[in-house]
GROMACS .gro file of C-alpha atoms in nm:
model
  248
    1MET     CA    1  -1.319   0.003  -0.297
    2ARG     CA    2  -1.583  -0.236  -0.543
    3VAL     CA    3  -1.387  -0.300  -0.867
    4SER     CA    4  -1.562  -0.548  -1.107
    5ALA     CA    5  -1.310  -0.553  -1.395
    6PRO     CA    6  -1.156  -0.908  -1.492
    7LEU     CA    7  -0.892  -1.000  -1.260
    8GLY     CA    8  -0.598  -1.013  -1.566
    9ARG     CA    9  -0.718  -0.615  -1.602
   10ARG     CA   10  -0.705  -0.551  -1.180
   11VAL     CA   11  -0.356  -0.757  -1.177
   12ALA     CA   12  -0.234  -0.531  -1.454
   13ALA     CA   13  -0.354  -0.240  -1.306
   14GLU     CA   14  -0.156  -0.329  -0.997
   15ALA     CA   15   0.169  -0.395  -1.133
   16VAL     CA   16   0.139  -0.085  -1.378
   17GLY     CA   17   0.012   0.130  -1.026
   18SER     CA   18   0.294   0.003  -0.794
   19ALA     CA   19   0.539   0.043  -1.099
   20GLY     CA   20   0.430   0.399  -1.130
   21LEU     CA   21   0.482   0.451  -0.750
   22VAL     CA   22   0.818   0.303  -0.679
   23ALA     CA   23   0.886   0.574  -1.028
   24VAL     CA   24   0.773   0.875  -0.872
   25VAL     CA   25   0.957   0.811  -0.497
   26VAL     CA   26   1.292   0.708  -0.668
   27GLY     CA   27   1.254   0.948  -0.970
   28SER     CA   28   1.200   1.229  -0.721
   29GLY     CA   29   1.439   1.123  -0.517
   30ILE     CA   30   1.763   1.132  -0.790
   31GLN     CA   31   1.606   1.500  -0.875
   32ALA     CA   32   1.619   1.619  -0.549
   33ALA     CA   33   1.996   1.495  -0.447
   34GLY     CA   34   2.105   1.613  -0.753
   35LEU     CA   35   1.979   1.990  -0.740
   36SER     CA   36   2.016   2.022  -0.325
   37ARG     CA   37   2.280   1.891  -0.139
   38ASP     CA   38   2.040   1.968   0.217
   39VAL     CA   39   1.888   1.652   0.338
   40GLY     CA   40   1.578   1.845   0.447
   41VAL     CA   41   1.539   1.997   0.088
   42GLN     CA   42   1.567   1.652  -0.073
   43LEU     CA   43   1.355   1.515   0.147
   44LEU     CA   44   1.038   1.815   0.132
   45ALA     CA   45   1.078   1.749  -0.274
   46ASN     CA   46   1.067   1.351  -0.227
   47SER     CA   47   0.793   1.351   0.005
   48THR     CA   48   0.615   1.661  -0.244
   49ALA     CA   49   0.637   1.445  -0.546
   50THR     CA   50   0.526   1.095  -0.342
   51VAL     CA   51   0.222   1.292  -0.195
   52PHE     CA   52   0.063   1.397  -0.598
   53GLY     CA   53   0.141   1.075  -0.742
   54LEU     CA   54   0.025   0.871  -0.505
   55ALA     CA   55  -0.277   1.045  -0.512
   56VAL     CA   56  -0.305   1.050  -0.891
   57LEU     CA   57  -0.241   0.687  -0.895
   58ILE     CA   58  -0.511   0.599  -0.637
   59VAL     CA   59  -0.776   0.844  -0.878
   60LEU     CA   60  -0.704   0.643  -1.241
   61LEU     CA   61  -0.622   0.319  -1.130
   62GLY     CA   62  -0.862   0.244  -0.781
   63PRO     CA   63  -1.168   0.174  -1.000
   64VAL     CA   64  -0.982  -0.064  -1.206
   65SER     CA   65  -0.836  -0.262  -0.907
   66GLY     CA   66  -0.862  -0.035  -0.597
   67ALA     CA   67  -0.515   0.054  -0.612
   68HIS     CA   68  -0.403  -0.126  -0.399
   69PHE     CA   69  -0.057  -0.154  -0.443
   70ASN     CA   70   0.100  -0.303  -0.149
   71PRO     CA   71   0.075  -0.638  -0.033
   72VAL     CA   72   0.013  -0.498   0.355
   73VAL     CA   73  -0.286  -0.331   0.195
   74THR     CA   74  -0.367  -0.643   0.030
   75LEU     CA   75  -0.315  -0.823   0.270
   76ALA     CA   76  -0.554  -0.643   0.512
   77ALA     CA   77  -0.820  -0.591   0.301
   78TRP     CA   78  -0.879  -0.983   0.205
   79PHE     CA   79  -0.854  -1.035   0.587
   80THR     CA   80  -1.137  -0.808   0.662
   81GLY     CA   81  -1.341  -0.928   0.384
   82ARG     CA   82  -1.315  -1.305   0.514
   83ARG     CA   83  -1.713  -1.231   0.696
   84SER     CA   84  -1.850  -1.016   0.424
   85GLY     CA   85  -1.734  -1.103   0.156
   86ASP     CA   86  -1.607  -0.778   0.009
   87GLY     CA   87  -1.234  -0.909   0.006
   88PRO     CA   88  -1.028  -1.022  -0.210
   89SER     CA   89  -1.015  -1.411  -0.284
   90LEU     CA   90  -0.674  -1.559  -0.186
   91ARG     CA   91  -0.668  -1.620  -0.585
   92GLU     CA   92  -0.638  -1.276  -0.627
   93VAL     CA   93  -0.420  -1.201  -0.302
   94ALA     CA   94  -0.159  -1.511  -0.491
   95ALA     CA   95  -0.228  -1.262  -0.855
   96TYR     CA   96  -0.172  -0.910  -0.681
   97VAL     CA   97   0.115  -0.871  -0.502
   98PRO     CA   98   0.308  -1.093  -0.698
   99ALA     CA   99   0.209  -0.746  -0.959
  100GLN     CA  100   0.267  -0.544  -0.689
  101ILE     CA  101   0.677  -0.654  -0.599
  102ALA     CA  102   0.763  -0.729  -1.018
  103GLY     CA  103   0.566  -0.374  -1.060
  104ALA     CA  104   0.790  -0.195  -0.786
  105VAL     CA  105   1.110  -0.376  -0.903
  106VAL     CA  106   1.009  -0.260  -1.288
  107GLY     CA  107   0.961   0.131  -1.166
  108ALA     CA  108   1.318   0.150  -0.970
  109VAL     CA  109   1.475   0.036  -1.294
  110LEU     CA  110   1.312   0.279  -1.519
  111ALA     CA  111   1.364   0.596  -1.310
  112ASP     CA  112   1.717   0.488  -1.275
  113ALA     CA  113   1.710   0.473  -1.639
  114MET     CA  114   1.501   0.810  -1.697
  115PHE     CA  115   1.847   0.980  -1.485
  116ALA     CA  116   2.098   0.773  -1.625
  117GLU     CA  117   2.180   0.504  -1.321
  118PRO     CA  118   2.309   0.176  -1.408
  119LEU     CA  119   1.972   0.008  -1.397
  120VAL     CA  120   2.077  -0.267  -1.190
  121LYS     CA  121   2.310  -0.095  -0.849
  122TRP     CA  122   2.192  -0.270  -0.512
  123SER     CA  123   2.160   0.030  -0.287
  124THR     CA  124   2.432   0.085  -0.026
  125HIS     CA  125   2.197   0.285   0.114
  126ASP     CA  126   2.206   0.032   0.447
  127ARG     CA  127   1.828   0.094   0.680
  128PHE     CA  128   1.919  -0.136   0.941
  129ALA     CA  129   1.797  -0.015   1.349
  130GLY     CA  130   1.524  -0.085   1.581
  131HIS     CA  131   1.395   0.305   1.655
  132LEU     CA  132   1.346   0.233   1.223
  133TRP     CA  133   1.168  -0.055   1.254
  134LEU     CA  134   0.973   0.095   1.536
  135GLY     CA  135   0.872   0.362   1.259
  136GLU     CA  136   0.761   0.166   1.020
  137ALA     CA  137   0.537  -0.017   1.220
  138VAL     CA  138   0.343   0.293   1.303
  139ALA     CA  139   0.336   0.442   0.907
  140THR     CA  140   0.207   0.090   0.801
  141ALA     CA  141  -0.008   0.033   1.157
  142GLY     CA  142  -0.136   0.395   1.036
  143LEU     CA  143  -0.177   0.321   0.657
  144VAL     CA  144  -0.421   0.022   0.753
  145LEU     CA  145  -0.595   0.145   0.966
  146LEU     CA  146  -0.713   0.437   0.793
  147ILE     CA  147  -0.787   0.223   0.512
  148SER     CA  148  -1.027   0.029   0.681
  149GLY     CA  149  -1.128   0.281   0.860
  150LEU     CA  150  -1.275   0.486   0.534
  151ASN     CA  151  -1.396   0.153   0.423
  152ARG     CA  152  -1.614   0.057   0.714
  153THR     CA  153  -1.735   0.435   0.746
  154GLY     CA  154  -1.829   0.425   0.376
  155ARG     CA  155  -1.607   0.701   0.291
  156GLU     CA  156  -1.354   0.552   0.059
  157ARG     CA  157  -1.423   0.853  -0.194
  158PHE     CA  158  -1.135   1.010   0.006
  159ALA     CA  159  -0.961   0.744   0.000
  160PRO     CA  160  -0.747   0.944  -0.297
  161ALA     CA  161  -0.664   1.238  -0.105
  162ALA     CA  162  -0.648   1.106   0.282
  163VAL     CA  163  -0.400   0.752   0.233
  164ALA     CA  164  -0.118   1.034  -0.031
  165SER     CA  165  -0.143   1.260   0.261
  166PHE     CA  166  -0.091   1.038   0.549
  167ILE     CA  167   0.200   0.945   0.353
  168GLY     CA  168   0.331   1.242   0.311
  169ALA     CA  169   0.296   1.305   0.603
  170ALA     CA  170   0.457   0.983   0.753
  171TYR     CA  171   0.801   1.095   0.569
  172TRP     CA  172   0.845   1.301   0.796
  173PHE     CA  173   0.673   1.189   1.108
  174THR     CA  174   0.862   0.845   1.121
  175SER     CA  175   1.193   0.834   1.179
  176SER     CA  176   1.218   0.500   0.866
  177THR     CA  177   1.052   0.818   0.599
  178SER     CA  178   0.756   0.568   0.563
  179PHE     CA  179   0.794   0.268   0.341
  180ALA     CA  180   0.487   0.120   0.447
  181ASN     CA  181   0.453  -0.123   0.174
  182PRO     CA  182   0.684  -0.489   0.130
  183ALA     CA  183   0.672  -0.440  -0.246
  184VAL     CA  184   0.821  -0.111  -0.249
  185THR     CA  185   1.147  -0.207  -0.020
  186ILE     CA  186   1.143  -0.440  -0.221
  187GLY     CA  187   1.132  -0.250  -0.557
  188ARG     CA  188   1.386  -0.011  -0.368
  189THR     CA  189   1.733  -0.210  -0.279
  190PHE     CA  190   1.778  -0.154  -0.701
  191THR     CA  191   1.891   0.119  -0.723
  192ASP     CA  192   2.195   0.315  -0.505
  193THR     CA  193   2.058   0.612  -0.520
  194PHE     CA  194   1.857   0.894  -0.263
  195ALA     CA  195   1.567   0.616  -0.165
  196GLY     CA  196   1.727   0.309  -0.209
  197ILE     CA  197   1.731   0.041   0.031
  198ALA     CA  198   1.993  -0.192   0.158
  199PRO     CA  199   1.914  -0.578   0.067
  200ALA     CA  200   2.055  -0.670   0.413
  201SER     CA  201   1.794  -0.385   0.551
  202VAL     CA  202   1.472  -0.504   0.330
  203ALA     CA  203   1.406  -0.877   0.633
  204PRO     CA  204   1.316  -0.683   0.926
  205PHE     CA  205   1.143  -0.393   0.732
  206ILE     CA  206   0.915  -0.609   0.591
  207ALA     CA  207   0.834  -0.810   0.940
  208ALA     CA  208   0.811  -0.439   1.085
  209GLN     CA  209   0.544  -0.374   0.812
  210LEU     CA  210   0.345  -0.769   0.936
  211VAL     CA  211   0.351  -0.676   1.284
  212GLY     CA  212   0.199  -0.246   1.189
  213ALA     CA  213  -0.028  -0.426   0.991
  214ALA     CA  214  -0.126  -0.687   1.240
  215VAL     CA  215  -0.161  -0.329   1.480
  216GLY     CA  216  -0.390  -0.211   1.269
  217LEU     CA  217  -0.595  -0.471   1.185
  218GLY     CA  218  -0.646  -0.451   1.554
  219LEU     CA  219  -0.726  -0.131   1.580
  220VAL     CA  220  -0.989  -0.094   1.320
  221ALA     CA  221  -1.188  -0.384   1.480
  222LEU     CA  222  -1.106  -0.167   1.809
  223LEU     CA  223  -1.227   0.150   1.672
  224PHE     CA  224  -1.527  -0.007   1.441
  225GLY     CA  225  -1.662  -0.348   1.583
  226PRO     CA  226  -1.572  -0.635   1.382
  227ALA     CA  227  -1.698  -0.636   0.993
  228ALA     CA  228  -2.007  -0.749   0.947
  229PRO     CA  229  -2.098  -1.138   0.840
  230ALA     CA  230  -2.148  -1.178   0.446
  231GLU     CA  231  -2.570  -1.118   0.387
  232THR     CA  232  -2.749  -1.472   0.243
  233ASP     CA  233  -3.094  -1.438  -0.024
  234VAL     CA  234  -3.319  -1.620   0.111
  235VAL     CA  235  -3.507  -1.848  -0.094
  236MET     CA  236  -3.905  -1.851   0.012
  237PRO     CA  237  -4.082  -2.167  -0.095
  238ARG     CA  238  -4.360  -2.153  -0.331
  239GLY     CA  239  -4.692  -1.985  -0.166
  240ASP     CA  240  -4.464  -1.826   0.125
  241THR     CA  241  -4.591  -1.418   0.155
  242GLU     CA  242  -4.307  -1.344   0.366
  243PRO     CA  243  -3.955  -1.490   0.409
  244ALA     CA  244  -3.843  -1.653   0.685
  245ALA     CA  245  -3.590  -1.545   0.982
  246SER     CA  246  -3.306  -1.452   0.913
  247PRO     CA  247  -3.052  -1.736   1.112
  248ARG     CA  248  -2.903  -1.620   1.439
   0.00000   0.00000   0.00000
């Protein structure tokens, strides 16, 4: 998604969007756990709220910042856009990622505050297992493939529905319930509620997400080919009537 807002505004949008996303995930988890003791019902409520919340945030903030809300998405956009010139610069990556992480932490604290939970209480929800890491790698690979594939085929307008739908589905078909986002993973350590993750489980989750991102980028290259290099303007000397041939 092409954006033209000043960097400061884009960074603010990434922080607000990440905060909103985590507030939806954590808040709906707290609400669901309070309304039902059935874990399946809790997960259904949590995933449904996340689908709708994420779609709304992408529609609202996509035109401002691209609605990454995810360091993996930002890094993938930088990597795939290096040749075409469409992706963020390293300077923009360095601004986006801390904003996403800070926003995620604020979102978790905000959700706790809304439900009268301790504002900051480290999660005791252990998620330390190999099959969960595999689930994170699969979820992240699918997310990167989806977003990059939409971009390559000129179908970015479908991103709100497609990305939200994928995340909602991945809640159910992956063993990890699809965090697929290092910022969200870090933010969810700050709440000892349904959606939390123990701090000791964070590092392997993020490592699995990065591996998944690499796999996703590999699938993008396999299925859609390498990104086209950026086109450069040809300066014509005075008197020329036709442009020179592009260098090969």
